mmCIF file of C-alpha atoms and ligand atoms in Angstrom:
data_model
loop_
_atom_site.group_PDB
_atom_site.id
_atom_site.type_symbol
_atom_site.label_atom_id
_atom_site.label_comp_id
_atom_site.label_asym_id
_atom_site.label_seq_id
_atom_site.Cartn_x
_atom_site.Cartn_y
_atom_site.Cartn_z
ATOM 1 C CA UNK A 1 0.000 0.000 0.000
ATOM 2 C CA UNK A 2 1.272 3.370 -1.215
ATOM 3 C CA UNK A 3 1.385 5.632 1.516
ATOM 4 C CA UNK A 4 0.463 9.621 1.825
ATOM 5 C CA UNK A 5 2.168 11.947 3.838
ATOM 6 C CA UNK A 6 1.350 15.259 3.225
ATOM 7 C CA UNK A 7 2.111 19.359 4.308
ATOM 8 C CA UNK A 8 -0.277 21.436 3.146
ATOM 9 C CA UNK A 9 1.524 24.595 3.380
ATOM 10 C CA UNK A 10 0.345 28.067 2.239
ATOM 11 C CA UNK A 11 -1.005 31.312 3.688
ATOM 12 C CA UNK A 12 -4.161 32.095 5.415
ATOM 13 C CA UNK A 13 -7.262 32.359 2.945
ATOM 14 C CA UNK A 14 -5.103 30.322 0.387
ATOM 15 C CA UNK A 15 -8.264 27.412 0.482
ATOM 16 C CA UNK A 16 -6.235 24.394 2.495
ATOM 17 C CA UNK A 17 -8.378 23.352 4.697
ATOM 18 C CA UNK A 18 -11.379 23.354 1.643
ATOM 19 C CA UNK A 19 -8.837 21.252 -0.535
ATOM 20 C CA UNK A 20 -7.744 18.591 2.264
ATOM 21 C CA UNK A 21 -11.600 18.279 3.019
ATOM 22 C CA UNK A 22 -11.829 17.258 -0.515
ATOM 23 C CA UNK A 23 -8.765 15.138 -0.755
ATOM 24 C CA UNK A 24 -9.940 13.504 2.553
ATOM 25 C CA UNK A 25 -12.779 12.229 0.822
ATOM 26 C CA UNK A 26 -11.157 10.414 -2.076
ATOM 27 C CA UNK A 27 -7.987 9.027 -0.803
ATOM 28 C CA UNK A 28 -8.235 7.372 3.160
ATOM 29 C CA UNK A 29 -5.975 9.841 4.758
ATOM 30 C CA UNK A 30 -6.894 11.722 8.381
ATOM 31 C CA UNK A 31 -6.919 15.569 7.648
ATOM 32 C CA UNK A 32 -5.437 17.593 10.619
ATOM 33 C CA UNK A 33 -5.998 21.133 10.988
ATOM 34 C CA UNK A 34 -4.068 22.305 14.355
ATOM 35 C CA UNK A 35 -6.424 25.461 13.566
ATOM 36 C CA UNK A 36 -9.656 23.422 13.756
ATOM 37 C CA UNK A 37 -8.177 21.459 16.980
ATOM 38 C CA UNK A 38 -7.107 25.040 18.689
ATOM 39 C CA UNK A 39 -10.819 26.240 17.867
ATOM 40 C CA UNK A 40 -12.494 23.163 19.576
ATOM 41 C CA UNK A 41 -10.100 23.467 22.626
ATOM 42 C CA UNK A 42 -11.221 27.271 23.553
ATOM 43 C CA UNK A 43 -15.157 25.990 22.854
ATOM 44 C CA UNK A 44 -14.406 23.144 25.481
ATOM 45 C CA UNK A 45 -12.614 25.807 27.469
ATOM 46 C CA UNK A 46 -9.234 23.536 28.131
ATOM 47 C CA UNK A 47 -6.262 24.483 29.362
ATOM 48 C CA UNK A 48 -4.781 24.776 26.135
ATOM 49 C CA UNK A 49 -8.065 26.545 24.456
ATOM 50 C CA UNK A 50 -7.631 29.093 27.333
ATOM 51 C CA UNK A 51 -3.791 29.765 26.763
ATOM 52 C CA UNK A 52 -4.250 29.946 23.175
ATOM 53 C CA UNK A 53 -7.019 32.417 22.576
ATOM 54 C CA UNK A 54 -5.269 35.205 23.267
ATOM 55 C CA UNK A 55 -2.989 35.058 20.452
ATOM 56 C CA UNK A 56 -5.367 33.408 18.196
ATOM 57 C CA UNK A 57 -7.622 36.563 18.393
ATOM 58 C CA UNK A 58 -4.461 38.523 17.170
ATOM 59 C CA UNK A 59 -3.977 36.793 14.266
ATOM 60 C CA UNK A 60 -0.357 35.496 15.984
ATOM 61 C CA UNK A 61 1.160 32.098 16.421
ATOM 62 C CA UNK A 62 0.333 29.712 19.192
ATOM 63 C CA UNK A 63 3.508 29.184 20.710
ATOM 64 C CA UNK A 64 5.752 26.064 19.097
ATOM 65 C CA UNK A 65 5.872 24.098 22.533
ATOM 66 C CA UNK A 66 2.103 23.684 22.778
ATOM 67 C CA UNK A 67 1.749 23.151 18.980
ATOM 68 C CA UNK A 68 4.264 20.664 18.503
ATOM 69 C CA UNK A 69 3.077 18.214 21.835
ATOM 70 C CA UNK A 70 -0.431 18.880 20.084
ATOM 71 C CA UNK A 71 0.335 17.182 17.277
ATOM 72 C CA UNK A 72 2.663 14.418 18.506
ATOM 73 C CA UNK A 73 -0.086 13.105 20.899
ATOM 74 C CA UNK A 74 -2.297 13.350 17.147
ATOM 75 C CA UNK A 75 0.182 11.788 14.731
ATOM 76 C CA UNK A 76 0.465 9.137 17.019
ATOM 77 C CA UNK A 77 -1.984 7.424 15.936
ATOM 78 C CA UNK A 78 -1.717 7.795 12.346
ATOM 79 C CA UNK A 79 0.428 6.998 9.345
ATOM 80 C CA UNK A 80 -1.543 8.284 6.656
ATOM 81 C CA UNK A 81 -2.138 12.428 6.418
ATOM 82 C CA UNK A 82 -2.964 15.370 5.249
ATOM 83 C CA UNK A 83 -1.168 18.013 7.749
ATOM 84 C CA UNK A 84 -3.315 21.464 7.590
ATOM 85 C CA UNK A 85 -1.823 24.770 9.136
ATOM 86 C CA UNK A 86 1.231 22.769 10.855
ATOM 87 C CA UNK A 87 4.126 23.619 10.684
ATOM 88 C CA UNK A 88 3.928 27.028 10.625
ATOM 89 C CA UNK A 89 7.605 27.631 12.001
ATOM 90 C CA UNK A 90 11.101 26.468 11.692
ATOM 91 C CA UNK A 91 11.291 24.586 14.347
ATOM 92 C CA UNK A 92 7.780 23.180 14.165
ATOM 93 C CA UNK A 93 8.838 21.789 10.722
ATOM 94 C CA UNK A 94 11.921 20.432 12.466
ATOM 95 C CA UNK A 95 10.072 19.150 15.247
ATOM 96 C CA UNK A 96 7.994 17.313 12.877
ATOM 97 C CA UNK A 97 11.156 15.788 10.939
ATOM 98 C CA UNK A 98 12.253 14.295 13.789
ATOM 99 C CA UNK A 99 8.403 12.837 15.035
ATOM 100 C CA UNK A 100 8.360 11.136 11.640
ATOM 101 C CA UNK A 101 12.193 10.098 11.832
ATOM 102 C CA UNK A 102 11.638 8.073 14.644
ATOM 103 C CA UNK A 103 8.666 6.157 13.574
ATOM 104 C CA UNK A 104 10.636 5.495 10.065
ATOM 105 C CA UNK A 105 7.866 7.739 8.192
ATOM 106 C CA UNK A 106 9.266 10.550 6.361
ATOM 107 C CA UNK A 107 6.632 12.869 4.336
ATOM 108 C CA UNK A 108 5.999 11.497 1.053
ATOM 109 C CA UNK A 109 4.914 16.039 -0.119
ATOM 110 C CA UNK A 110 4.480 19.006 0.241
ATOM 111 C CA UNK A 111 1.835 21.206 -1.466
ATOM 112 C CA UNK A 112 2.463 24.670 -1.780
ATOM 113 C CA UNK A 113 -0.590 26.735 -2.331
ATOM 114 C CA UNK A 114 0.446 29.776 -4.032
ATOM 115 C CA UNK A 115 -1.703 32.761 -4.364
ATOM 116 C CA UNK A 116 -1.604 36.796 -4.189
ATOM 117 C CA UNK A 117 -1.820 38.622 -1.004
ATOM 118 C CA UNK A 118 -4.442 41.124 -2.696
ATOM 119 C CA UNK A 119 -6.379 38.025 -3.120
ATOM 120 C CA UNK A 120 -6.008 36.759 0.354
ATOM 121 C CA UNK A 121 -7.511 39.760 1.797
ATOM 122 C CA UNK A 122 -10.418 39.733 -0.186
ATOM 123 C CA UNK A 123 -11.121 36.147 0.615
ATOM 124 C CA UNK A 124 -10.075 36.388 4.459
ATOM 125 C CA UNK A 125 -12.748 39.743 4.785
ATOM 126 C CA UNK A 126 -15.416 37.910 2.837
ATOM 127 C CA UNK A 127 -17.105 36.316 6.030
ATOM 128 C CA UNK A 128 -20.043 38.581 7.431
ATOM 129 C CA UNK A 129 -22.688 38.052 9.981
ATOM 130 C CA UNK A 130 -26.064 38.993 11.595
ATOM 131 C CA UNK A 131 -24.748 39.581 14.738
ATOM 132 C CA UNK A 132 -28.931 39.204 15.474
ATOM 133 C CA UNK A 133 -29.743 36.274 13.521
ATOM 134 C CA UNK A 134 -26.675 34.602 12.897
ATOM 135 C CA UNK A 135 -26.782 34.528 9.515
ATOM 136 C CA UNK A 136 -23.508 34.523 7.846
ATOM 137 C CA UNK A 137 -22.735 35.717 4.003
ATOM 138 C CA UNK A 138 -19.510 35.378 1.857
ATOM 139 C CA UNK A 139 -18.837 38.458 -0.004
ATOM 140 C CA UNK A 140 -17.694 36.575 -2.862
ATOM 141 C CA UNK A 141 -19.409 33.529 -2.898
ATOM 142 C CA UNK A 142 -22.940 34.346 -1.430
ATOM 143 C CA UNK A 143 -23.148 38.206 -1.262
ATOM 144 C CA UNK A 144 -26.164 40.023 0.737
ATOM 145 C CA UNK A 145 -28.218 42.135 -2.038
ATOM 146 C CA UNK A 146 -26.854 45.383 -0.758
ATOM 147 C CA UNK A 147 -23.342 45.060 0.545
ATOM 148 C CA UNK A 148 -23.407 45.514 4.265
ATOM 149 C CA UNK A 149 -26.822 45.190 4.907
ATOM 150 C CA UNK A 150 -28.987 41.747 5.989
ATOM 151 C CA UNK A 151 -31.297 40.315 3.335
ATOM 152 C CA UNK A 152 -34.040 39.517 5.977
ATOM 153 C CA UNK A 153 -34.065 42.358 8.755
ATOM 154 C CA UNK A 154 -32.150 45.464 6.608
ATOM 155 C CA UNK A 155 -30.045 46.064 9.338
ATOM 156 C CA UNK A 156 -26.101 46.174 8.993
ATOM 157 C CA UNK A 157 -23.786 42.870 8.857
ATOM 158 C CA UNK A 158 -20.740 42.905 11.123
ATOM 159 C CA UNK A 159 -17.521 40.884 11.037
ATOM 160 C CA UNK A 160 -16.018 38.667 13.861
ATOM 161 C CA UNK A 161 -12.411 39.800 15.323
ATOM 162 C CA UNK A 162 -10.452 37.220 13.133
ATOM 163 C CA UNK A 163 -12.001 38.567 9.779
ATOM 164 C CA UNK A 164 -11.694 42.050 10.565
ATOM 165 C CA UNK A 165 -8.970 43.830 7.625
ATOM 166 C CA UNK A 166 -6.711 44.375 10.440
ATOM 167 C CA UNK A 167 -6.278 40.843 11.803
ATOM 168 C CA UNK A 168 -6.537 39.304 8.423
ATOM 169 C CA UNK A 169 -3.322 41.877 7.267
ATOM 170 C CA UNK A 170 -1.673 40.692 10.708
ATOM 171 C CA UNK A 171 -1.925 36.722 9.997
ATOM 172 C CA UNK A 172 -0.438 37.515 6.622
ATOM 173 C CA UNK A 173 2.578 39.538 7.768
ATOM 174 C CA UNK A 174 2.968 36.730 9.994
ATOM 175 C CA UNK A 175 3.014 33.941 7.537
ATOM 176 C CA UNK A 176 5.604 36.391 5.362
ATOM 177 C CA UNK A 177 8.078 36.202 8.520
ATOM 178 C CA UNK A 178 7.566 33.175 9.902
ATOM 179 C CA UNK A 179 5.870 30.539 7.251
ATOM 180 C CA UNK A 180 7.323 31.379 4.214
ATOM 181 C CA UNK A 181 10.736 30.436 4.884
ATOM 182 C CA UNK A 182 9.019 26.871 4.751
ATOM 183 C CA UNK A 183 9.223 27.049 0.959
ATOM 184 C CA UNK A 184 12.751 26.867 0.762
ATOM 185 C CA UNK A 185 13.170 24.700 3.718
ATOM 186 C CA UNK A 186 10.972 21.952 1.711
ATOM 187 C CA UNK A 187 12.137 23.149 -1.521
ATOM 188 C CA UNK A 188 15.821 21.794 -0.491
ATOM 189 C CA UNK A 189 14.401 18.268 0.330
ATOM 190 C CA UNK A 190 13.199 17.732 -3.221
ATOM 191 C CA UNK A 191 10.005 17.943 -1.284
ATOM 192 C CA UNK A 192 7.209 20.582 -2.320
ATOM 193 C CA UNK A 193 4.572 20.993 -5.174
ATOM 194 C CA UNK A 194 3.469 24.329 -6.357
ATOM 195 C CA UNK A 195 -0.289 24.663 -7.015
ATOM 196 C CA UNK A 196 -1.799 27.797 -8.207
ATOM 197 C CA UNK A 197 -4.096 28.364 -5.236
ATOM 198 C CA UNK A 198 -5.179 31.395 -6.933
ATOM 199 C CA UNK A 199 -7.982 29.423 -9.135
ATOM 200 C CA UNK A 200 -11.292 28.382 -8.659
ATOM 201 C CA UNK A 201 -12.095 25.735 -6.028
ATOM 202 C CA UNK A 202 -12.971 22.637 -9.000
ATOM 203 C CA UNK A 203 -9.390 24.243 -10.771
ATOM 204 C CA UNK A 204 -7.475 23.432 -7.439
ATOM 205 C CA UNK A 205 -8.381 20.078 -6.909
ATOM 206 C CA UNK A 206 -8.057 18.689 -10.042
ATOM 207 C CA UNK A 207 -4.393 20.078 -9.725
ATOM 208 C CA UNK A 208 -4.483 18.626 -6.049
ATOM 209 C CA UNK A 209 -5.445 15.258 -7.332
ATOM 210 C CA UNK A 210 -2.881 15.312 -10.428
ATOM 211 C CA UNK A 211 -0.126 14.866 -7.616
ATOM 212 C CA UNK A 212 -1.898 12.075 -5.759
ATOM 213 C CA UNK A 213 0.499 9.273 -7.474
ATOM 214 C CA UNK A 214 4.046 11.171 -7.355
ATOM 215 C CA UNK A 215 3.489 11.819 -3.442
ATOM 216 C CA UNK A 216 2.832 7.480 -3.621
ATOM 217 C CA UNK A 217 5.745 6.957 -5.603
ATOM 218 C CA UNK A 218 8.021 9.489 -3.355
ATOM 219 C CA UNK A 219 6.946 6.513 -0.671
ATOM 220 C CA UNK A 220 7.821 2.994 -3.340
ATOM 221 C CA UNK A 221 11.306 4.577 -4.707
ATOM 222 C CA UNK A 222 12.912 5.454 -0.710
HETATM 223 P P1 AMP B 1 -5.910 28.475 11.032
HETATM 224 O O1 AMP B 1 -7.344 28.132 11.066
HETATM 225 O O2 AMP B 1 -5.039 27.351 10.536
HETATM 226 O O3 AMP B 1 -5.611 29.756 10.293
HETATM 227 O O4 AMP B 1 -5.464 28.720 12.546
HETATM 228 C C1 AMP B 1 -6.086 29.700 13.353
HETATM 229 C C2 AMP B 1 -5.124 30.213 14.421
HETATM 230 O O5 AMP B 1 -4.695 29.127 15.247
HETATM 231 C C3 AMP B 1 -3.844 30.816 13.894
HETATM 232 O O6 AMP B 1 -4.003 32.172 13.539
HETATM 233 C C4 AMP B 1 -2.901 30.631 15.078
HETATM 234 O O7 AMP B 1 -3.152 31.580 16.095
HETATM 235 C C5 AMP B 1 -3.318 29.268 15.615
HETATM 236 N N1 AMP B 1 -2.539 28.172 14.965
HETATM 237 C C6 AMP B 1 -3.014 27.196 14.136
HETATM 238 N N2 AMP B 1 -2.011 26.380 13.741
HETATM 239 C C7 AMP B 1 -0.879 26.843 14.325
HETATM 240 C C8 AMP B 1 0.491 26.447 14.293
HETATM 241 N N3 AMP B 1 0.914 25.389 13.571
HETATM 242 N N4 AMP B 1 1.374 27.182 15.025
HETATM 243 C C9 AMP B 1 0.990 28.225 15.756
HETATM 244 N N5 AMP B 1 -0.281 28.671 15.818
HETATM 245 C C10 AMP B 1 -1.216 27.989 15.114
#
């Protein structure tokens, strides 16, 4: 059995956690988003949801100590995945190396999903509530009729802290200092894919899928 290991890497708004939802469907592999584990933590109120909200709601890193035992208690279990949002630093990335080292399972990929900051913004803003109702509208992808303004009660949308312009400029700066350097770190391995992240949803995973059987083979040919 040909074995997937795979990094989704890429910035925020960049459409990796939509893709390895997708992929997670067609090919048996467990898709990890430290994101979606940090969000369920602060709903549960844990220890770790309560230490990491704080810099969560800044658009800043959860720091690498708590990430990396996060995901070593996760990959435990596991030797087929899709890793969303992790790592995000240097040392997380090393971290990882050396997890997968000692259980003889390097990553078989890396995809890098590419796409223009101008376009990141627009997508990471595009979230809007009814702060009344709870209804929630995607500026791009299911607009209200007037911008700003509910369809039902004509009263004005809001955004939540994390899709406010500011934070969503703040996660990117972030990901320019401390996740890009990931490219070249993976790049040097012979690891990492570029997809253009910058298409349509359909567009992305059929490039997704195109690299199912050269991140197999990187697993046959070690
Ligand atoms: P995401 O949904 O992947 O954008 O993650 C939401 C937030 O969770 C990020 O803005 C960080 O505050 C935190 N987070 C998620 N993954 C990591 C990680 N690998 N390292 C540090 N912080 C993280």
């Amino acid at each position: 059995v040909s074995e997937i290991r795979v990094v989704f890497l890429g910035a925020p708004g960049a459409g990796k956690g939509t893709q390895a939802t997708l992929l997670r469907q067609q090919a048996s592999v467990t898709h990890f988003s430290t994101g979606d584990v940090l969000r369920r933590h602060r709903i549960e109120k844990t220890p770790l949801g309560l230490q990491a909200e704080a810099c969560m709601d800044r658009g800043e890193l959860v720091p690498d100590a708590l990430i990396i035992a996060l995901v070593e208690a996760e990959l435990a279990t596991t030797s087929m995945f899709v890793l969303d949002g992790f790592p995000r630093t240097l040392s997380q990335a090393e971290a990882l190396d050396t997890m997968l080292a000692t259980r003889c399972m390097p990553l078989t990929g890396v995809l890098f999903f590419d796409a223009p900051r101008d376009l990141l913004l627009r997508r990471l803003t595009a979230r809007w509530v009814n702060p009344r109702t709870g209804r929630i509208y995607n500026t791009i992808t299911d607009p209200p009729r007037a911008a700003g303004i509910d369809d039902d009660d004509g009263l004005p949308l809001e955004q939540r802290v994390d899709d406010t312009l500011e934070t969503a400029t703040r996660r990117l700066d972030v990901y320019e200092q401390q996740t890009a350097p990931l490219i070249a770190y993976y790049t040097q391995r012979g690891l990492l894919t570029r997809i253009n992240a910058a298409a349509d949803i359909e567009d992305v995973a059929a490039q997704v899928r195109a690299t199912i059987p050269a991140l197999q083979r990187m697993e046959t040919h070690r």
